[in-house]
């Protein structure tokens, strides 16, 4: 399970990363995250919608309503140019954090 | 199985319920709800595919999606990035686009409800105009003496005489040497000057009039601000025979030439050379001066280093930033330096307080407070009209309020709308009021007896705007609160009955209005009764038909010749030369210089009025003697030795048989030869004080008693005869009763203003009352129709309408009486002789108010009562 803070920090980059592969809708986004993380990343499902709205307000993603085959209205989200930039900078950031973590964790293991 | 189906899980219904719960959260936009619904259905489908029963799948999905409140909170935050932290689903506080609509609606209301708008605007305009006028007057009174650059640093030295009873007599003159002595002794006092105010004949030969001539030390010109048109303030008074003229006097004396260096004759034959011309003294000054001459001029007649009398106005100027009170503490007992036993103390009176504050406490300032309060009350009455009418009409506007609420208006917005409406009305009223006030300024000047000047400045404009705003808030706040209150659902269902809930409030408002009206009217009646008493009280002598000549001007040497010549005319009853007329005494003696035969140790008279008279005083004024005799030419010792006291003096000295007793005042020793009956020699604010009379002291005025009838001819005769004997005599006369009337100018002014204010108060109140009656009649249209159909008479219906109002007005009387009694009583304490406040005053004013109110409501109620029932019942 992720800590609250880590979850809060990671939600937007993960959504951006998924959408960078192609447009998608809320329910599916959740399923993808859950499926991939094997349940380690467990979002309160409804909470994704305020986040998506906020990202739309910030112009990172855009949305479009489509009626799916089962006659349900779905809002499909698509990453914007600004979203891609944001994703790149997030990735760089996460990469740096990851590198630093690895670096400082290594020596301890060596001493064991 | 059928029963079981009944309680079987219905997915669609559960989802609908769940959705309804979401929709209660205003933070969700419709899109979000749709998002969540699709999500939920997807989720349920997935769970069902995994084999979960439908009901369980629903609950699981719901719990995964999360609680409505939490989600709504998050959604609410999404757009919460505006500066005002406004929730996205809330309308903004101020929508400029609506301002136009507010204005349109407000103007439409004014146009459509003409009567109602007239009452409001007229009432407010009259109230504001009244307030503006009084405010202008107050500002004028407060501006007195402030035009002097050193106004804040200048003080007038007041001498205080303490009597054993703790009473203090204040005199605003001091001993001659005090001014320079104070300046020498205290470094805080950087300048000082003496002044005498003379009513002196001055001018070129043949063009001489009595003018106010001030005799001053040169420092006087340094301390006070006079604007020199010609001449140099530093040297204008250096020569003994110099004179500074005001612009008006200069023009009067030298219409076509440059007055500088020219000669004018003052008094009998004192030539003075014009050394300066100053701008006229502004009206808002306590100085009344037409010319200024140097103190040097008086050196021969007066000993300027003598500590004897208190004859000089003394002004001092403190260093900037020094507190007058501190200096006051230091100089208070300065008099002990001259006479260690003196009972006299010194007070420093700030220049800017001279006009408004009487030394004994009170003064004009009391009237200012009273009139300010009145102005405020009149304004309040006008605002009350607005309040009561607007709240009564709440129901008429309820639909508009409902519609506005439905399309998203918030309470604050509605309050803002109604407040801006009252602001608009008060603004219109203020503009009207300014016009009215300017138009009535001349009338108001007469009422106040003051040449009030309006200062057209930014400050004035700010005051007017502030007044408009105050009126707007005062009158608009309650209606705004009431009008914005109803809930739209109630309005459209017809449950809201506006106007009902404010009934008590409106009753109170009407009571307040009429209580104030009764208060003012009874005040006016009390004042006019008191003035009647002042004018008609027996003064102890006959004040009618006495001609007062202010100047001796050479008559004194020929007094008997003039007298004989005048007495030849049967129209002339008597003539006497006196020191002052009977409106205000001229001189007095303090306790230290009064002694009498039989005086016990520690026995004193605090204060003794001294009157200089001649042999004919008693005859001319026809005042009876209580004992002994008056001065007589048959007793050659009278002029030197004879003294006459009044009954009050005998009482104050505790004398059993005063005749023949020795008496001493100032440096005069004499014998009491008679006791004159008490008579009034000053205004009736004061009771009769102890007095002594002596032949020949300070004689400077002439009183002539004539017979009634053909007064003009008699006066012409007096003038011609005097001029025959004393050529060049400046003949200016006045009647004593007119002089006496002037003593009560303040009271008369109060009466005038009170009368006008009462009139305005009752007028505005009746405006509002008739509006309320019209409203009630409108509300009861159907009731009136039905009653008429059933045979009610016009009278009974009219009665039904104003029975209610009359009850409130009677209640108002009950409130007003004690208040009016209290204040009238306090005011009357200013007078030594006053009326009794009896119930008739209040009963009369109440009757008056009832009558006027009755007339005011009659029109509306009779109109309602005479309407055709078919008109009022046609609906439905």
CSV table of C-alpha atoms in Angstrom, one decimal, chain A residues 72, chain B residues 8-18 40-41 44-45 48 53-59 61-62:
chain,number,residue,atom,x,y,z
A,72,UNK,CA,-23.4,4.5,-21.5
B,8,UNK,CA,-36.2,-8.0,-4.0
B,9,UNK,CA,-33.3,-5.9,-4.9
B,10,UNK,CA,-34.0,-3.4,-7.7
B,11,UNK,CA,-30.7,-2.3,-9.2
B,12,UNK,CA,-32.1,0.6,-11.2
B,13,UNK,CA,-33.9,2.0,-8.3
B,14,UNK,CA,-30.9,1.7,-6.0
B,15,UNK,CA,-28.8,3.5,-8.6
B,16,UNK,CA,-31.4,6.2,-8.9
B,17,UNK,CA,-31.4,6.7,-5.1
B,18,UNK,CA,-27.7,6.7,-5.1
B,40,UNK,CA,-20.6,2.5,-11.0
B,41,UNK,CA,-22.4,0.6,-13.7
B,44,UNK,CA,-21.1,-3.5,-11.0
B,45,UNK,CA,-20.9,-5.3,-14.4
B,48,UNK,CA,-21.1,-9.5,-11.6
B,53,UNK,CA,-24.7,-11.3,-6.8
B,54,UNK,CA,-26.2,-8.1,-8.1
B,55,UNK,CA,-27.0,-6.6,-4.7
B,56,UNK,CA,-23.6,-7.3,-3.2
B,57,UNK,CA,-21.9,-6.0,-6.4
B,58,UNK,CA,-23.9,-2.8,-6.1
B,59,UNK,CA,-22.8,-2.2,-2.5
B,61,UNK,CA,-19.1,-0.8,-6.2
B,62,UNK,CA,-20.6,2.0,-4.2
